[in-house]
Short mmCIF file of C-alpha atoms in Angstrom, two decimals:
data_model
loop_
_atom_site.label_atom_id
_atom_site.label_comp_id
_atom_site.label_asym_id
_atom_site.label_seq_id
_atom_site.Cartn_x
_atom_site.Cartn_y
_atom_site.Cartn_z
CA MET T 1 178.06 158.95 5.42
CA LYS T 2 180.94 156.32 5.24
CA LYS T 3 180.45 154.66 1.74
CA ILE T 4 180.07 151.13 2.08
CA PRO T 5 182.89 149.09 -0.26
CA MET T 6 181.35 147.34 -3.05
CA ARG T 7 182.54 143.91 -1.57
CA THR T 8 180.98 144.31 1.94
CA LEU T 9 177.60 145.53 -0.13
CA LEU T 10 177.90 142.33 -2.34
CA PHE T 11 178.37 140.30 0.88
CA ARG T 12 175.46 141.09 2.83
CA VAL T 13 173.17 141.64 -0.50
CA GLY T 14 174.28 137.69 -1.12
CA ALA T 15 173.77 136.86 2.36
CA VAL T 16 170.51 138.18 2.65
CA LEU T 17 169.36 136.56 -0.45
CA LEU T 18 170.63 133.06 0.62
CA LEU T 19 168.49 133.43 3.41
CA ALA T 20 165.47 134.25 1.63
CA VAL T 21 166.39 131.44 -0.66
CA ILE T 22 166.40 129.13 2.53
CA ALA T 23 163.64 130.24 4.24
CA TYR T 24 161.29 130.02 1.17
CA SER T 25 162.68 126.06 0.25
CA MET T 26 161.73 125.41 3.81
CA THR T 27 158.00 126.42 3.01
CA ILE T 28 158.11 124.07 0.42
CA ILE T 29 159.86 121.31 1.95
CA GLY T 30 158.25 121.77 5.64
CA ARG T 31 154.52 122.06 4.49
CA GLY T 32 152.84 119.91 7.00
CA HIS T 33 149.51 117.84 5.97
CA THR T 34 147.10 115.99 7.54
CA VAL T 35 145.97 113.05 5.33
CA TYR T 36 142.83 111.37 5.91
CA MET T 37 142.15 107.90 4.50
CA ASP T 38 138.75 106.82 4.24
CA SER T 39 137.60 103.56 3.79
CA LYS T 40 133.60 105.05 2.23
CA ARG T 41 131.50 103.51 -0.67
CA LEU T 42 132.09 105.76 -3.64
CA ASP T 43 129.57 106.51 -6.34
CA TYR T 44 131.42 108.37 -9.82
CA ASN T 45 130.34 108.68 -12.91
CA GLY T 46 127.25 106.59 -12.33
CA GLN T 47 129.79 103.98 -11.25
CA THR T 48 130.03 102.92 -7.78
CA TYR T 49 133.13 101.40 -5.89
CA GLU T 50 133.19 99.34 -3.00
CA THR T 51 135.56 99.03 -0.19
CA PRO T 52 138.05 96.27 0.43
CA TYR T 53 136.71 94.22 3.76
CA LYS T 54 139.67 95.46 5.03
CA VAL T 55 142.89 98.47 4.79
CA VAL T 56 146.34 98.48 6.58
CA VAL T 57 147.69 101.77 6.13
CA TYR T 58 151.53 102.07 7.14
CA VAL T 59 153.31 105.35 6.50
CA ASN T 60 156.56 105.52 7.44
CA ASP T 61 157.13 102.08 7.80
CA GLU T 62 153.98 102.57 10.74
CA GLN T 63 150.93 101.16 11.00
CA VAL T 64 148.72 104.73 10.95
CA ALA T 65 145.17 102.71 10.49
CA LYS T 66 143.11 99.60 10.44
CA LEU T 67 140.18 100.52 7.88
CA TYR T 68 137.16 98.18 7.74
CA ASP T 69 134.16 99.86 5.93
CA LYS T 70 132.91 103.54 6.46
CA GLU T 71 136.33 103.91 8.63
CA ARG T 72 138.76 106.81 8.47
CA GLY T 73 142.43 106.78 9.33
CA MET T 74 144.88 110.10 10.08
CA SER T 75 148.16 110.82 9.39
CA THR T 76 150.77 114.00 8.98
CA TRP T 77 152.98 114.06 6.24
CA ILE T 78 155.98 117.12 5.43
CA GLY T 79 156.43 117.75 2.12
CA GLN T 80 154.43 117.50 -1.30
CA ASN T 81 155.58 113.85 -2.08
CA PHE T 82 153.52 111.59 -0.59
CA SER T 83 153.55 107.71 -0.16
CA MET T 84 151.94 104.94 2.03
CA THR T 85 151.47 101.08 1.74
CA LEU T 86 148.22 99.75 2.22
CA GLU T 87 147.73 96.07 3.01
CA ILE T 88 144.66 95.21 1.30
CA THR T 89 141.82 92.02 2.21
CA GLN T 90 139.07 92.43 -0.28
CA LYS T 91 137.22 89.92 1.32
CA LYS T 92 136.91 88.49 4.97
CA GLY T 93 139.37 85.37 5.20
CA GLY T 94 140.66 86.60 1.91
CA THR T 95 144.63 86.90 1.30
CA GLU T 96 146.27 90.47 1.82
CA GLU T 97 147.76 92.37 -1.17
CA THR T 98 150.17 95.05 -0.73
CA GLN T 99 149.93 97.79 -2.76
CA GLU T 100 152.43 100.76 -2.34
CA VAL T 101 150.84 104.49 -3.08
CA SER T 102 152.33 107.77 -3.80
CA LEU T 103 150.86 110.75 -4.95
CA THR T 104 151.78 114.62 -4.98
CA LEU T 105 149.36 116.46 -2.17
CA PRO T 106 148.77 120.03 -3.08
CA ARG T 107 150.44 122.30 -1.46
CA ASN T 108 147.22 124.78 -0.43
CA MET T 109 145.55 122.29 1.49
CA ASP T 110 146.35 121.29 5.04
CA GLY T 111 144.03 118.55 5.69
CA ILE T 112 143.56 116.38 2.59
CA ILE T 113 140.91 113.41 2.41
CA LEU T 114 141.76 110.39 0.32
CA ASN T 115 139.32 108.09 -0.36
CA LEU T 116 140.57 104.48 -0.61
CA PRO T 117 138.77 102.56 -3.21
CA ALA T 118 138.84 105.45 -5.71
CA LEU T 119 142.49 105.47 -5.24
CA LEU T 120 142.38 102.02 -5.80
CA ALA T 121 140.46 101.91 -8.48
CA GLY T 122 142.93 104.31 -10.61
CA LEU T 123 140.84 107.34 -10.65
CA PRO T 124 141.77 110.67 -11.22
CA GLU T 125 142.68 113.19 -8.78
CA ASP T 126 139.50 115.03 -8.23
CA ALA T 127 137.76 111.66 -7.67
CA TYR T 128 139.79 110.51 -4.84
CA LEU T 129 141.19 113.81 -3.35
CA SER T 130 139.13 116.24 -1.86
CA GLU T 131 139.90 119.69 0.71
CA PHE T 132 139.26 118.54 4.68
CA VAL T 133 137.29 121.98 6.04
CA SER T 134 136.72 121.31 10.00
CA ALA T 135 133.47 122.73 11.06
CA PRO T 136 133.33 126.04 12.49
CA GLU T 137 134.10 125.84 16.14
CA GLU T 138 131.49 127.04 18.60
CA GLU T 139 132.60 130.03 20.84
CA GLU T 140 134.49 129.05 24.03
CA LYS T 141 133.86 130.08 27.24
CA THR T 142 137.67 128.84 28.67
CA GLY T 143 138.93 132.57 29.08
CA ASP T 144 141.10 131.36 26.50
CA GLU T 145 140.90 135.27 25.36
CA GLY T 146 142.17 136.15 28.79
CA ILE T 147 145.77 137.60 28.96
CA THR T 148 147.94 136.25 31.43
CA ASP T 149 149.62 138.92 34.41
CA GLU T 150 153.06 138.31 35.53
CA PHE T 151 152.06 135.87 38.04
CA GLY T 152 150.11 133.61 35.53
CA LEU T 153 146.75 134.71 37.14
CA THR T 154 143.90 134.58 33.94
CA THR T 155 142.09 137.91 33.99
CA THR T 156 138.06 136.64 33.83
CA GLU T 157 137.32 139.96 32.17
CA GLU T 158 134.84 139.31 29.38
CA LEU T 159 135.59 140.82 26.06
CA PRO T 160 132.98 142.51 23.91
CA ALA T 161 131.26 140.26 21.33
CA GLU T 162 132.24 141.45 17.62
CA MET J 1 208.92 137.97 22.44
CA ASN J 2 205.24 137.31 23.15
CA MET J 3 205.36 138.08 26.91
CA LYS J 4 201.91 137.04 28.56
CA PRO J 5 201.01 137.80 32.04
CA LYS J 6 200.99 134.27 33.71
CA LYS J 7 198.29 133.70 35.36
CA THR J 8 198.77 133.11 38.90
CA GLY J 9 196.28 130.95 40.96
CA GLY J 10 193.76 133.88 41.41
CA GLY J 11 194.61 135.26 45.42
CA SER J 12 193.82 133.58 48.65
CA PHE J 13 191.39 130.82 49.63
CA VAL J 14 189.30 133.32 51.44
CA GLU J 15 189.38 135.83 48.08
CA GLN J 16 188.54 132.70 46.04
CA LEU J 17 185.51 131.33 47.89
CA GLN J 18 184.31 135.25 47.79
CA ASN J 19 184.35 135.15 44.13
CA ASN J 20 182.79 131.32 44.03
CA SER J 21 180.45 131.97 46.86
CA VAL J 22 177.33 132.04 44.76
CA PRO J 23 178.14 128.78 42.97
CA ILE J 24 179.54 127.13 45.81
CA MET J 25 176.30 128.07 47.76
CA PHE J 26 174.18 126.63 44.61
CA ILE J 27 176.58 123.35 44.91
CA LEU J 28 175.91 122.61 48.97
CA ILE J 29 171.84 123.91 48.58
CA CYS J 30 171.90 120.85 45.42
CA ALA J 31 173.91 118.59 47.94
CA VAL J 32 171.13 118.99 50.14
CA CYS J 33 168.48 119.06 47.97
CA ILE J 34 169.07 116.46 45.95
CA PRO J 35 169.38 112.96 48.41
CA ILE J 36 165.99 114.76 50.00
CA SER J 37 163.96 115.05 47.04
CA GLY J 38 164.48 111.20 46.47
CA PHE J 39 165.00 111.67 42.78
CA SER J 40 167.01 108.81 40.97
CA PRO J 41 170.19 110.11 39.61
CA GLY J 42 168.95 108.51 36.18
CA TYR J 43 166.29 111.01 36.22
CA LEU J 44 168.00 113.90 37.44
CA VAL J 45 170.93 113.44 34.61
CA ASN J 46 167.74 113.23 31.83
CA GLU J 47 166.29 116.36 33.06
CA ILE J 48 169.27 118.41 33.72
CA MET J 49 170.21 117.23 29.85
CA THR J 50 167.15 118.41 28.54
CA ARG J 51 167.40 121.53 30.47
CA LEU J 52 170.88 122.44 28.80
CA GLY J 53 169.55 121.73 25.07
CA ARG J 54 166.85 124.05 26.05
CA ASN J 55 168.66 126.72 27.72
CA ALA J 56 172.36 126.66 27.26
CA PHE J 57 171.94 128.75 23.77
CA LEU J 58 169.75 131.20 25.64
CA ILE J 59 172.43 132.21 28.30
CA LEU J 60 174.80 132.64 26.09
CA CYS J 61 173.62 135.04 24.02
CA LEU J 62 174.15 137.12 27.25
CA MET J 63 178.09 137.10 26.60
CA PHE J 64 178.18 139.79 24.07
CA PRO J 65 176.93 142.40 25.98
CA ILE J 66 179.01 141.69 28.86
CA MET J 67 182.19 141.40 26.54
CA ALA J 68 181.33 145.00 25.78
CA GLY J 69 180.66 146.66 29.37
CA MET J 70 176.78 146.39 29.17
CA GLY J 71 175.95 144.72 31.70
CA LEU J 72 173.65 141.67 31.99
CA ASN J 73 171.24 141.98 29.07
CA PHE J 74 167.86 141.75 30.12
CA ALA J 75 166.21 143.20 27.14
CA MET J 76 167.24 139.45 25.39
CA THR J 77 163.09 139.06 25.65
CA LEU J 78 163.47 141.28 22.42
CA GLY J 79 164.82 138.64 20.50
CA ALA J 80 162.27 136.06 22.39
CA MET J 81 159.34 138.15 21.15
CA ALA J 82 161.02 138.02 17.90
CA ALA J 83 160.96 134.61 18.04
CA GLU J 84 157.55 133.92 19.05
CA ILE J 85 156.41 135.94 16.07
CA ALA J 86 158.20 133.99 13.71
CA LEU J 87 157.11 130.82 15.27
CA ILE J 88 153.24 131.98 15.34
CA PHE J 89 153.81 132.50 11.54
CA THR J 90 155.29 129.25 10.94
CA ALA J 91 152.81 127.47 13.03
CA ASP J 92 150.14 129.38 10.88
CA TRP J 93 151.66 128.16 7.37
CA GLN J 94 152.01 124.84 8.67
CA ILE J 95 155.71 124.31 8.23
CA TRP J 96 156.63 121.57 10.20
CA GLY J 97 159.82 119.33 11.96
CA ILE J 98 163.33 121.07 11.14
CA PRO J 99 162.20 122.96 7.88
CA GLY J 100 159.40 124.93 10.34
CA ILE J 101 162.23 125.59 12.97
CA VAL J 102 164.76 126.96 10.31
CA LEU J 103 162.09 128.78 9.28
CA ALA J 104 161.48 130.66 12.43
CA MET J 105 164.83 131.21 12.96
CA ILE J 106 165.42 132.66 9.55
CA LEU J 107 162.06 135.11 9.84
CA SER J 108 163.40 135.88 13.51
CA ILE J 109 166.47 137.37 12.46
CA PRO J 110 165.11 140.79 10.84
CA ILE J 111 163.00 141.23 13.72
CA SER J 112 166.15 140.76 16.33
CA VAL J 113 167.83 143.10 14.46
CA LEU J 114 165.69 145.95 14.20
CA LEU J 115 164.59 145.72 18.03
CA GLY J 116 168.02 144.97 19.02
CA ALA J 117 169.66 148.06 16.83
CA PHE J 118 166.21 150.24 19.07
CA CYS J 119 167.62 148.89 22.16
CA GLY J 120 171.28 149.87 21.54
CA GLN J 121 170.39 153.12 20.49
CA ILE J 122 168.44 153.66 23.62
CA LEU J 123 171.17 151.83 25.67
CA ASN J 124 173.97 154.68 24.13
CA ARG J 125 171.96 157.19 25.48
CA ALA J 126 171.62 155.64 29.29
CA LYS J 127 175.69 154.91 29.49
CA GLY J 128 176.21 153.22 32.54
CA ARG J 129 172.41 152.66 33.56
CA GLU J 130 172.31 150.19 30.30
CA MET J 131 170.76 146.86 32.94
CA ILE J 132 168.14 149.15 34.53
CA THR J 133 167.03 150.57 31.15
CA SER J 134 167.34 147.14 29.21
CA TYR J 135 164.90 146.28 31.72
CA MET J 136 162.32 148.65 31.52
CA ILE J 137 162.84 148.25 27.38
CA ALA J 138 161.69 144.74 27.88
CA PHE J 139 158.89 146.02 29.02
CA PHE J 140 158.04 148.80 27.45
CA MET J 141 158.63 146.69 24.41
CA ASP J 142 156.13 143.84 25.71
CA GLY J 143 153.36 146.58 25.75
CA LEU J 144 154.43 146.69 21.72
CA TYR J 145 154.75 142.95 21.09
CA GLN J 146 150.56 142.58 22.95
CA LEU J 147 149.53 145.05 20.62
CA LEU J 148 151.10 143.35 17.46
CA VAL J 149 149.92 139.95 18.55
CA LEU J 150 146.46 140.60 20.81
CA PHE J 151 144.73 143.15 18.14
CA MET J 152 147.17 143.54 14.94
CA MET J 153 147.11 140.14 14.33
CA GLY J 154 143.65 138.59 12.21
CA PRO J 155 142.53 142.06 11.01
CA VAL J 156 145.87 143.54 9.70
CA ILE J 157 148.55 140.82 9.83
CA PRO J 158 147.13 137.84 8.26
CA ILE J 159 146.70 134.76 10.43
CA LEU J 160 144.89 132.21 8.10
CA HIS J 161 144.03 129.54 10.85
CA SER J 162 141.31 129.56 13.29
CA SER J 163 142.38 127.67 15.74
CA LEU J 164 145.54 130.53 16.31
CA ARG J 165 142.93 133.25 16.37
CA LEU J 166 140.87 134.17 19.79
CA PRO J 167 136.91 133.13 19.15
CA ARG J 168 136.48 136.79 18.47
CA GLY J 169 138.25 136.16 15.45
CA TYR J 170 141.63 138.70 15.83
CA GLY J 171 144.48 138.23 17.95
CA ILE J 172 146.47 135.20 18.99
CA ARG J 173 145.19 132.48 21.41
CA ASN J 174 147.13 132.08 24.88
CA THR J 175 148.66 128.76 23.53
CA VAL J 176 150.03 128.35 20.25
CA SER J 177 150.66 124.62 19.75
CA LEU J 178 153.87 123.31 18.26
CA LEU J 179 153.27 120.13 18.18
CA HIS J 180 154.63 119.25 14.83
CA MET J 181 157.69 121.03 15.62
CA ARG J 182 157.96 119.29 19.18
CA GLN J 183 161.42 118.11 19.74
CA SER J 184 162.52 117.97 16.04
CA LEU J 185 166.19 119.29 16.81
CA ASP J 186 166.44 117.38 20.19
CA ASN J 187 165.62 114.00 18.12
CA LEU J 188 167.37 114.12 15.18
CA GLY J 189 170.23 112.27 16.14
CA ALA J 190 169.41 111.52 19.55
CA ILE J 191 171.52 109.01 21.23
CA HIS J 192 169.61 107.24 25.18
CA ILE J 193 172.70 105.94 26.85
CA GLY J 194 171.51 104.30 30.21
CA GLY J 195 168.35 105.63 30.20
CA VAL J 196 169.27 109.22 29.56
CA LYS J 197 168.37 110.95 26.12
CA ILE J 198 171.18 113.33 24.57
CA PRO J 199 170.13 115.37 22.26
CA VAL J 200 173.24 115.15 19.91
CA LEU J 201 172.04 118.31 17.65
CA THR J 202 171.11 120.51 19.82
CA LEU J 203 174.08 120.30 21.65
CA VAL J 204 176.05 120.33 18.68
CA VAL J 205 174.60 123.61 17.86
CA ILE J 206 175.34 124.61 21.24
CA ALA J 207 178.76 123.40 20.58
CA ILE J 208 179.19 125.47 17.26
CA PHE J 209 177.69 128.51 18.93
CA CYS J 210 180.23 128.42 21.76
CA LEU J 211 183.31 127.77 19.33
CA PHE J 212 181.70 130.98 16.94
CA ILE J 213 181.92 132.99 20.61
CA VAL J 214 185.64 131.90 21.39
CA TRP J 215 186.42 132.43 17.85
CA PHE J 216 184.44 136.20 17.77
CA ARG J 217 186.48 137.24 20.76
CA LYS J 218 190.18 136.84 18.50
CA THR J 219 188.15 139.07 15.89
CA LYS J 220 189.18 142.54 15.42
CA LEU J 221 184.98 143.43 16.57
CA GLY J 222 185.35 140.84 19.71
CA GLN J 223 188.30 142.85 20.28
CA ASP J 224 186.88 146.38 20.00
CA MET J 225 183.91 144.72 22.04
CA ARG J 226 186.10 143.82 25.12
CA ALA J 227 188.14 147.31 24.49
CA VAL J 228 184.53 149.53 25.26
CA GLY J 229 183.78 146.39 28.05
CA GLN J 230 186.99 148.49 29.43
CA ASN J 231 186.93 151.81 28.89
CA MET J 232 185.09 153.67 26.95
CA ASP J 233 187.08 156.52 27.20
CA VAL J 234 190.31 154.60 26.32
CA ALA J 235 188.51 152.43 23.41
CA ARG J 236 187.04 155.90 21.95
CA ASP J 237 190.79 157.61 21.81
CA ALA J 238 192.38 154.38 20.04
CA GLY J 239 189.70 154.87 17.41
CA ILE J 240 187.22 152.78 18.27
CA LYS J 241 183.40 153.69 16.92
CA VAL J 242 182.28 152.80 21.12
CA GLU J 243 178.33 153.48 20.22
CA ARG J 244 178.38 151.55 16.95
CA THR J 245 180.13 148.41 18.66
CA ARG J 246 177.90 148.45 21.35
CA ILE J 247 174.81 148.64 19.41
CA ILE J 248 176.49 145.51 17.57
CA ALA J 249 177.08 143.60 20.65
CA ILE J 250 173.16 144.14 21.77
CA VAL J 251 172.04 143.34 18.19
CA MET J 252 173.92 139.83 18.27
CA SER J 253 172.79 139.39 21.37
CA THR J 254 169.03 139.64 20.54
CA VAL J 255 169.75 137.82 17.31
CA PHE J 256 171.19 134.85 19.26
CA ALA J 257 168.10 135.29 21.86
CA GLY J 258 165.58 135.13 19.07
CA LEU J 259 167.55 131.63 17.52
CA GLY J 260 167.99 130.57 21.19
CA MET J 261 164.33 130.91 22.33
CA VAL J 262 163.23 129.15 19.04
CA ILE J 263 165.25 125.93 20.21
CA TYR J 264 163.86 126.51 23.58
CA LEU J 265 160.15 126.63 22.28
CA GLN J 266 160.67 123.77 19.91
CA ASN J 267 161.72 121.78 23.27
CA MET J 268 158.35 122.89 25.01
CA GLY J 269 156.54 121.55 21.81
CA ASN J 270 154.06 125.17 22.67
CA ILE J 271 154.12 129.05 23.05
CA SER J 272 152.34 130.78 25.64
CA THR J 273 151.81 133.57 23.55
CA TYR J 274 151.61 135.90 26.05
CA SER J 275 153.98 135.20 29.20
CA SER J 276 156.89 132.86 27.80
CA HIS J 277 159.13 134.83 26.75
CA LYS J 278 158.44 137.24 30.15
CA GLN J 279 160.45 135.46 32.53
CA ILE J 280 162.86 134.03 29.87
CA GLY J 281 165.70 137.15 30.47
CA MET J 282 165.55 136.88 34.81
CA PHE J 283 166.00 132.68 34.02
CA CYS J 284 168.55 132.89 32.08
CA ILE J 285 170.75 135.82 34.08
CA ALA J 286 169.99 133.78 36.79
CA ALA J 287 171.79 130.82 35.52
CA LEU J 288 174.59 132.98 34.00
CA LEU J 289 175.22 134.43 37.39
CA VAL J 290 174.85 131.52 39.36
CA GLY J 291 177.26 129.84 37.25
CA GLY J 292 180.19 132.33 38.72
CA ALA J 293 179.41 134.84 36.36
CA SER J 294 179.58 138.80 37.44
CA VAL J 295 177.75 141.66 35.73
CA ASP J 296 181.56 142.63 34.25
CA LYS J 297 182.88 139.41 33.39
CA ALA J 298 181.26 135.78 31.98
CA SER J 299 182.97 132.71 30.06
CA ILE J 300 181.48 130.04 28.59
CA GLY J 301 182.36 127.20 31.36
CA ASN J 302 179.97 129.50 34.15
CA VAL J 303 177.37 128.83 31.48
CA PHE J 304 177.33 125.51 31.30
CA LEU J 305 178.13 125.59 35.04
CA GLY J 306 175.15 127.80 36.02
CA VAL J 307 172.75 125.63 33.72
CA ILE J 308 173.93 122.53 35.57
CA LEU J 309 173.32 123.99 39.42
CA PHE J 310 170.21 126.42 38.86
CA HIS J 311 168.05 124.31 36.93
CA THR J 312 168.82 120.99 38.93
CA MET J 313 167.77 123.07 42.08
CA PHE J 314 164.85 124.17 39.86
CA ILE J 315 164.13 120.23 39.74
CA VAL J 316 164.53 119.42 43.03
CA ALA J 317 163.31 122.33 45.04
CA PRO J 318 159.88 121.51 44.63
CA ALA J 319 160.25 117.86 45.73
CA THR J 320 162.32 118.81 48.45
CA GLY J 321 159.61 121.63 49.56
CA ALA J 322 156.99 118.97 49.86
CA LYS J 323 159.11 116.15 52.00
CA ILE J 324 160.19 119.07 54.29
CA THR J 325 157.25 120.64 54.58
CA GLY J 326 154.08 118.77 52.71
CA ASP J 327 153.17 121.14 50.56
CA SER J 328 155.49 121.76 46.97
CA MET J 329 154.66 125.13 46.73
CA ILE J 330 157.27 125.45 49.49
CA GLY J 331 159.94 124.85 46.89
CA GLU J 332 157.97 126.57 44.36
CA TYR J 333 158.61 130.05 46.36
CA PHE J 334 162.18 128.84 47.13
CA ARG J 335 163.29 128.64 43.97
CA VAL J 336 161.57 131.85 42.63
CA PHE J 337 162.83 133.66 45.60
CA ALA J 338 166.44 132.13 44.57
CA SER J 339 166.41 133.32 41.13
CA TYR J 340 165.90 136.68 41.63
CA GLY J 341 168.15 136.99 45.11
CA VAL J 342 171.04 135.50 43.26
CA ILE J 343 170.54 137.97 40.64
CA THR J 344 169.94 140.99 43.96
CA VAL J 345 173.32 139.33 45.48
CA ALA J 346 174.75 139.56 42.52
CA LEU J 347 174.22 143.46 41.46
CA ILE J 348 174.73 144.05 45.20
CA MET J 349 178.56 142.29 45.01
CA TYR J 350 179.37 144.19 41.87
CA GLU J 351 178.71 147.36 43.37
CA THR J 352 180.84 146.62 46.48
CA LYS J 353 183.58 145.49 44.39
CA LYS J 354 183.07 148.59 42.37
CA ARG J 355 183.45 150.86 45.54
CA MET J 356 186.05 149.00 47.09
CA ALA J 357 188.46 149.20 44.01
CA LYS J 358 187.24 152.90 44.17
CA GLY J 359 188.50 153.30 47.80
CA LYS J 360 191.94 151.34 47.26
CA ILE J 361 192.80 153.97 44.41
CA GLY J 362 191.85 156.65 47.20
CA GLN J 363 193.40 155.47 49.25
CA ARG J 364 196.83 154.90 47.18
CA LEU J 365 196.24 158.60 45.72
CA GLN J 366 196.09 159.47 49.07
CA LEU J 367 198.86 157.69 50.41
CA ALA J 368 201.25 159.25 47.53
CA GLN J 369 199.81 162.64 48.55
CA SER J 370 200.70 162.40 52.26
CA GLU J 371 204.19 161.10 50.99
CA GLU J 372 204.86 164.09 48.41
CA GLU J 373 203.48 166.55 51.19
CA SER J 374 206.07 165.03 53.57
CA ARG J 375 208.79 165.60 51.94
#
């Protein structure tokens, strides 16, 4: 077997390492999150935090939600450093107050719920941030489990239940 | 002095017509279908531009095996499968946007290299029958792909999100959404001219790949590939490792097919898990042939002409069919017929030319022999 020259070997190992580093960095900077903003009254440590009359949420200069009491907005975000602009109207007919909010999103969570009253009151992370867990899906009988053949037809055979 | 053989006009008018019969036929089809379809020029150009960005990279990957004399690589499907597997992981790990595309491309590389090396080894044992062998390898590997995706993803290979898994708990759903990755590459730096969206970054990536191919042809490995493509025995006598060169050609084709498939699927915005890869080889090969390439000769120009002509036909055929017969399915049938038909025609033409060339050599030999005998 022909011996590979050291320079070639180093170049190859270096290329593989470089690709691995790029791939790993992509998993960090490209981590996507769905952020849900809740305008919901919160009881924390015996104290109640009321919702403002209206909160308009801007993410990347784009309005993603206009929230009144007990309403939820949603936005998607890539990366960990989340920032949004909130236009808060405390009372009906009152003046708007703009607030910039920046926070670090946990990497292990896909869906993140932010409680806006808690966030605006400056409470700790465990008060304003929680994980969004979607309700378990009901088994669909849409034939999605079927395999399409080369003509694009789907088999209708039922798969054995687990 | 460096003497280069001067390129002449390339034979008589009839010969030129014969050599370019497929592109001419498609130009005529398009010329007839476009006015009947009733599509506006803006719409057509926009659609063609989208398809150019989506398909050109994939078609360019067919150049390497042609360079090495291995014909049309039907096993580029293997690269497409690698890309799909990589994209499933990327979707499961929730890596979105451009980073998701880059990650999928990187993840597809080792899978493509393995599959390509395997395919190359087999094709080395089937010299002269590479195309049919690669076609069968694509079918055979599709079975393995289904085993992996339908049964191993979930219980063996962890898939975190139930939205990707089948309701039974394992295996991947028929459609995997790439919504958060959709057209990320195309939209970055895209410009709109007269209502036509030009995906600048995608076109830049394609242009870089074209430049790479041009550069690669001039390298030692590129020259070796061309030498192997022209005559394996002569290349072997010249000290070129024929088998190794052929494997490299297939590996390169498979890897770039994987990268191309990522570009293709990010444009589509979803993966048809069990069917996306199946037709891709066929349509890419058909497009290349429509562009005037043959089994043993292809250029970058053929790729772009092929994409434009083939996809123009794809866009206008259903509408034309609907206008003429009242049934758009006629157009669908026609485009399927045309895409498979063009491959058949190209293969027949290749064989005919080969036989004619052999016949001419035989005639010359016979003539020389009879002249010698008469002396």
